[in-house]
Short mmCIF file of C-alpha atoms in Angstrom, two decimals:
data_model
loop_
_atom_site.label_atom_id
_atom_site.label_comp_id
_atom_site.label_asym_id
_atom_site.label_seq_id
_atom_site.Cartn_x
_atom_site.Cartn_y
_atom_site.Cartn_z
CA UNK A 1 126.24 124.96 23.08
CA UNK A 2 124.12 127.86 21.22
CA UNK A 3 125.07 130.65 24.13
CA UNK A 4 123.44 133.31 21.88
CA UNK A 5 120.02 131.93 21.79
CA UNK A 6 120.39 132.42 25.87
CA UNK A 7 121.53 135.65 25.10
CA UNK A 8 118.96 136.95 22.90
CA UNK A 9 115.83 135.33 25.37
CA UNK A 10 117.66 137.09 28.62
CA UNK A 11 118.39 140.64 26.67
CA UNK A 12 114.79 141.82 27.45
CA UNK A 13 115.50 141.46 31.25
CA UNK A 14 117.24 144.74 30.93
CA UNK A 15 113.98 146.58 30.75
CA UNK A 16 112.60 145.18 33.77
CA UNK A 17 115.76 145.19 35.99
CA UNK A 18 117.39 147.74 38.43
CA UNK A 19 121.00 148.93 38.09
CA UNK A 20 122.16 146.31 40.16
CA UNK A 21 120.28 143.40 37.87
CA UNK A 22 121.89 145.20 34.77
CA UNK A 23 125.43 144.97 36.05
CA UNK A 24 124.92 141.33 37.18
CA UNK A 25 123.75 140.58 33.41
CA UNK A 26 126.71 142.18 32.09
CA UNK A 27 129.00 140.50 34.40
CA UNK A 28 127.33 137.21 33.58
CA UNK A 29 127.59 137.69 29.72
CA UNK A 30 130.90 139.44 29.44
CA UNK A 31 133.18 137.65 32.17
CA UNK A 32 131.77 134.09 32.33
CA UNK A 33 129.83 133.06 29.29
CA UNK A 34 132.05 134.82 26.81
CA UNK A 35 135.14 133.61 28.94
CA UNK A 36 133.62 130.01 29.26
CA UNK A 37 132.97 130.22 25.47
CA UNK A 38 136.04 131.65 24.22
CA UNK A 39 138.68 130.64 26.55
CA UNK A 40 137.81 127.83 29.10
CA UNK A 41 136.54 125.06 26.65
CA UNK A 42 139.55 125.35 24.67
CA UNK A 43 141.90 125.04 27.87
CA UNK A 44 140.30 121.71 29.06
CA UNK A 45 139.65 120.48 25.79
CA UNK A 46 140.21 116.36 25.83
CA UNK A 47 141.15 116.79 29.48
CA UNK A 48 141.01 112.81 29.86
CA UNK A 49 143.25 112.23 27.00
CA UNK A 50 145.74 114.54 28.49
CA UNK A 51 145.80 113.14 31.86
CA UNK A 52 148.92 111.06 32.20
CA UNK A 53 149.95 108.55 34.56
CA UNK A 54 153.44 106.48 34.83
CA UNK A 55 151.90 103.23 34.35
CA UNK A 56 150.87 100.79 31.93
CA UNK A 57 148.42 98.89 33.90
CA UNK A 58 145.18 98.69 32.19
CA UNK A 59 142.28 100.86 33.71
CA UNK A 60 144.62 102.40 36.20
CA UNK A 61 144.63 105.84 33.86
CA UNK A 62 140.76 105.78 33.52
CA UNK A 63 140.32 104.87 37.50
CA UNK A 64 142.83 107.64 38.74
CA UNK A 65 141.09 110.39 36.31
CA UNK A 66 137.68 109.35 37.53
CA UNK A 67 138.68 109.47 41.16
CA UNK A 68 140.30 113.35 40.96
CA UNK A 69 137.98 114.41 38.47
CA UNK A 70 134.29 112.99 38.93
CA UNK A 71 132.81 115.83 36.87
CA UNK A 72 134.35 117.91 34.33
CA UNK A 73 135.07 121.62 35.15
CA UNK A 74 133.61 122.89 31.83
CA UNK A 75 130.05 120.88 32.12
CA UNK A 76 129.63 121.77 35.75
CA UNK A 77 129.93 125.47 34.85
CA UNK A 78 127.84 125.09 31.71
CA UNK A 79 125.19 123.62 34.09
CA UNK A 80 125.72 126.64 36.60
CA UNK A 81 125.36 129.13 33.73
CA UNK A 82 122.33 127.62 32.50
CA UNK A 83 120.66 127.28 36.00
CA UNK A 84 121.55 130.60 37.15
CA UNK A 85 120.49 132.58 34.08
CA UNK A 86 117.10 130.75 33.21
CA UNK A 87 115.22 132.21 36.35
CA UNK A 88 115.39 135.53 34.94
CA UNK A 89 113.15 134.32 31.96
CA UNK A 90 110.10 133.88 34.65
CA UNK A 91 110.00 138.17 34.69
CA UNK A 92 109.95 138.02 31.31
CA UNK A 93 107.35 135.26 30.94
CA UNK A 94 105.32 137.49 33.79
CA UNK A 95 105.28 140.61 32.40
CA UNK A 96 104.25 138.88 29.11
CA UNK A 97 101.20 137.53 31.11
CA UNK A 98 100.30 140.76 32.24
CA UNK A 99 100.13 142.22 29.08
CA UNK A 100 97.95 139.20 27.58
CA UNK A 101 95.54 140.05 30.45
CA UNK A 102 95.72 143.85 29.75
CA UNK A 103 94.83 142.96 26.17
CA UNK A 104 92.28 140.58 27.06
CA UNK A 105 90.38 143.03 29.41
CA UNK A 106 90.49 146.03 26.85
CA UNK A 107 89.18 143.66 24.07
CA UNK A 108 86.19 142.54 26.47
CA UNK A 109 85.49 146.14 27.87
CA UNK A 110 86.78 148.58 25.39
CA UNK A 111 89.67 150.86 24.85
CA UNK A 112 88.62 153.48 27.45
CA UNK A 113 88.01 150.94 30.46
CA UNK A 114 89.93 150.91 33.42
CA UNK A 115 93.34 149.79 33.29
CA UNK A 116 94.25 146.75 35.19
CA UNK A 117 97.98 147.80 35.33
CA UNK A 118 99.17 151.33 35.19
CA UNK A 119 102.52 149.76 33.76
CA UNK A 120 102.77 145.87 33.39
CA UNK A 121 106.49 145.94 33.52
CA UNK A 122 106.69 147.81 37.10
CA UNK A 123 107.65 146.00 39.89
CA UNK A 124 104.00 145.75 41.88
CA UNK A 125 102.38 142.78 43.48
CA UNK A 126 103.14 139.53 41.91
CA UNK A 127 105.87 140.81 39.76
CA UNK A 128 107.69 142.07 42.57
CA UNK A 129 107.58 138.71 44.38
CA UNK A 130 108.69 136.88 41.34
CA UNK A 131 111.69 139.33 40.84
CA UNK A 132 112.82 138.80 44.59
CA UNK A 133 112.37 135.20 44.25
CA UNK A 134 114.59 134.78 41.16
CA UNK A 135 116.97 136.80 42.79
CA UNK A 136 117.34 134.12 46.20
CA UNK A 137 117.01 131.25 43.58
CA UNK A 138 119.98 132.70 41.70
CA UNK A 139 121.98 133.43 44.77
CA UNK A 140 121.21 129.87 46.09
CA UNK A 141 122.67 128.46 42.27
CA UNK A 142 125.72 130.33 42.58
CA UNK A 143 126.70 129.28 46.25
CA UNK A 144 125.98 125.69 45.65
CA UNK A 145 128.14 125.43 42.61
CA UNK A 146 130.90 127.38 44.28
CA UNK A 147 130.78 124.85 47.37
CA UNK A 148 130.40 122.10 44.97
CA UNK A 149 133.42 122.90 43.07
CA UNK A 150 135.25 123.05 46.32
CA UNK A 151 134.05 119.99 47.70
CA UNK A 152 134.14 117.90 44.86
CA UNK A 153 138.02 118.86 43.98
CA UNK A 154 139.05 119.51 47.34
CA UNK A 155 139.82 123.38 46.69
CA UNK A 156 140.52 125.35 43.80
CA UNK A 157 143.99 124.56 43.30
CA UNK A 158 145.36 122.07 40.35
CA UNK A 159 148.93 120.30 41.61
CA UNK A 160 151.27 119.51 38.77
CA UNK A 161 151.62 116.16 40.52
CA UNK A 162 148.95 113.65 41.86
CA UNK A 163 149.51 110.40 43.97
CA UNK A 164 147.05 107.99 42.76
CA UNK A 165 146.57 104.45 44.36
CA UNK A 166 143.31 103.30 43.45
CA UNK A 167 142.89 99.89 41.82
CA UNK A 168 143.86 98.24 39.48
CA UNK A 169 146.98 100.35 39.97
CA UNK A 170 149.56 98.14 40.89
CA UNK A 171 151.24 100.51 43.51
CA UNK A 172 151.24 104.27 44.19
CA UNK A 173 151.71 105.81 40.85
CA UNK A 174 152.31 109.49 39.55
CA UNK A 175 149.90 110.94 37.17
CA UNK A 176 150.10 114.85 35.67
CA UNK A 177 147.58 117.34 34.71
CA UNK A 178 147.94 118.84 31.52
CA UNK A 179 148.20 122.86 31.95
CA UNK A 180 147.59 123.04 35.62
CA UNK A 181 148.62 126.61 36.27
CA UNK A 182 145.95 127.98 33.49
CA UNK A 183 143.25 125.74 34.85
CA UNK A 184 143.95 127.00 38.31
CA UNK A 185 143.50 130.91 36.97
CA UNK A 186 140.41 130.10 35.22
CA UNK A 187 138.83 128.01 37.91
CA UNK A 188 140.10 131.12 40.44
CA UNK A 189 138.46 133.65 38.17
CA UNK A 190 135.04 131.61 37.75
CA UNK A 191 134.70 131.61 41.26
CA UNK A 192 135.49 135.01 41.64
CA UNK A 193 132.76 135.92 39.07
CA UNK A 194 130.51 133.99 40.86
CA UNK A 195 131.02 135.53 44.37
CA UNK A 196 130.69 138.86 42.54
CA UNK A 197 127.39 137.89 41.20
CA UNK A 198 126.32 136.70 44.71
CA UNK A 199 127.06 140.06 46.08
CA UNK A 200 125.21 142.02 43.41
CA UNK A 201 122.12 139.75 44.03
CA UNK A 202 122.07 140.46 47.77
CA UNK A 203 122.61 144.27 47.19
CA UNK A 204 119.58 144.06 44.78
CA UNK A 205 117.29 142.30 47.19
CA UNK A 206 118.23 144.93 50.07
CA UNK A 207 117.67 147.67 47.47
CA UNK A 208 113.98 146.39 46.53
CA UNK A 209 113.12 145.77 50.03
CA UNK A 210 114.42 149.01 51.41
CA UNK A 211 112.78 150.86 48.43
CA UNK A 212 109.50 148.76 49.21
CA UNK A 213 109.40 149.40 52.81
CA UNK A 214 109.97 153.59 52.27
CA UNK A 215 106.90 153.60 49.69
CA UNK A 216 105.04 151.72 52.55
CA UNK A 217 105.83 154.47 55.29
CA UNK A 218 105.28 157.24 53.06
CA UNK A 219 101.92 155.96 51.81
CA UNK A 220 100.95 155.52 55.46
CA UNK A 221 102.37 158.90 56.67
CA UNK A 222 100.34 160.24 53.73
CA UNK A 223 97.19 158.78 54.68
CA UNK A 224 97.60 159.65 58.30
CA UNK A 225 98.25 163.32 57.00
CA UNK A 226 94.99 163.21 54.83
CA UNK A 227 93.00 161.93 57.68
CA UNK A 228 94.24 164.45 60.18
CA UNK A 229 93.03 167.14 57.95
CA UNK A 230 89.75 165.69 57.16
CA UNK A 231 88.79 165.54 61.06
CA UNK A 232 90.32 169.00 61.57
CA UNK A 233 88.08 170.35 58.82
CA UNK A 234 85.20 168.57 59.46
CA UNK A 235 85.60 169.92 63.50
CA UNK A 236 85.94 173.36 61.91
CA UNK A 237 82.93 172.87 59.74
CA UNK A 238 80.71 171.63 62.69
CA UNK A 239 81.33 174.59 64.62
CA UNK A 240 80.73 177.05 62.10
CA UNK A 241 77.40 175.47 61.22
CA UNK A 242 76.16 175.55 64.90
CA UNK A 243 76.79 179.12 65.00
CA UNK A 244 74.91 180.03 61.98
CA UNK A 245 71.89 177.97 63.37
CA UNK A 246 68.85 180.61 63.28
CA UNK A 247 67.00 181.03 66.64
CA UNK A 248 69.43 179.35 68.79
CA UNK A 249 71.17 182.30 70.36
CA UNK A 250 71.40 181.90 74.11
CA UNK A 251 69.18 184.19 75.98
CA UNK A 252 70.25 187.26 77.47
CA UNK A 253 69.89 186.82 81.22
CA UNK A 254 69.93 190.26 83.01
CA UNK A 255 71.95 190.75 86.09
CA UNK A 256 70.07 190.65 89.36
CA UNK A 257 69.60 194.08 90.92
CA UNK A 258 71.23 194.95 93.81
CA UNK A 259 67.78 195.47 95.62
CA UNK A 260 66.96 192.04 94.97
CA UNK A 261 70.06 190.89 96.03
CA UNK A 262 69.73 192.85 99.34
CA UNK A 263 66.38 191.81 99.89
#
């Protein structure tokens, strides 16, 4: 599998990611893809060929292997890496759509027209939702595959000896896995890196939602402050205009004389 092509496609995601997203992408390629390509595929190799059972019964070897390893770890991790990295391309595609729309708008109304987007790569509006939804999808994919590995193989351990009594085995036979300790280490490492990516995605979601809420509260506070200043300046201007109106001065009423008051 050509992982360099996938890395080249996702290299542009860094321009639109937060700090958490950049760390997530680094962990995916350095600690998951590189380890998978360089070490994991060679450690597993032809695992069915290396799976040995102490019986010569035809079909027993294949049945026992299929019972304990219905899906290969390597193929399962390959699917996980593909499903967890491809959603990031949606962000790149959304930005490309914005760029194309902005270009067509300028061709139609000229270069000096009003821009549709101040920055096509800024996470606002639909792009913000696209980015957040991809984070939720990546969390769901990693969590699903971590659970599948635990459920299919009944844990993350590789015992050196496996007891098999599936048909057509004549009785309970002993089967042996090649390099169980090495496979256990790589399995735990891939699970831990998956959990680390889940935590980073959760932190990034919290950061984006918190930042968005803070911006909304700040904008609402500024709008209320502007409205209050406008109302106060308007009332002051009205009072000054009333005082400046000609011929509207209140008449001077003379005080009653004492003689009138006594009579």
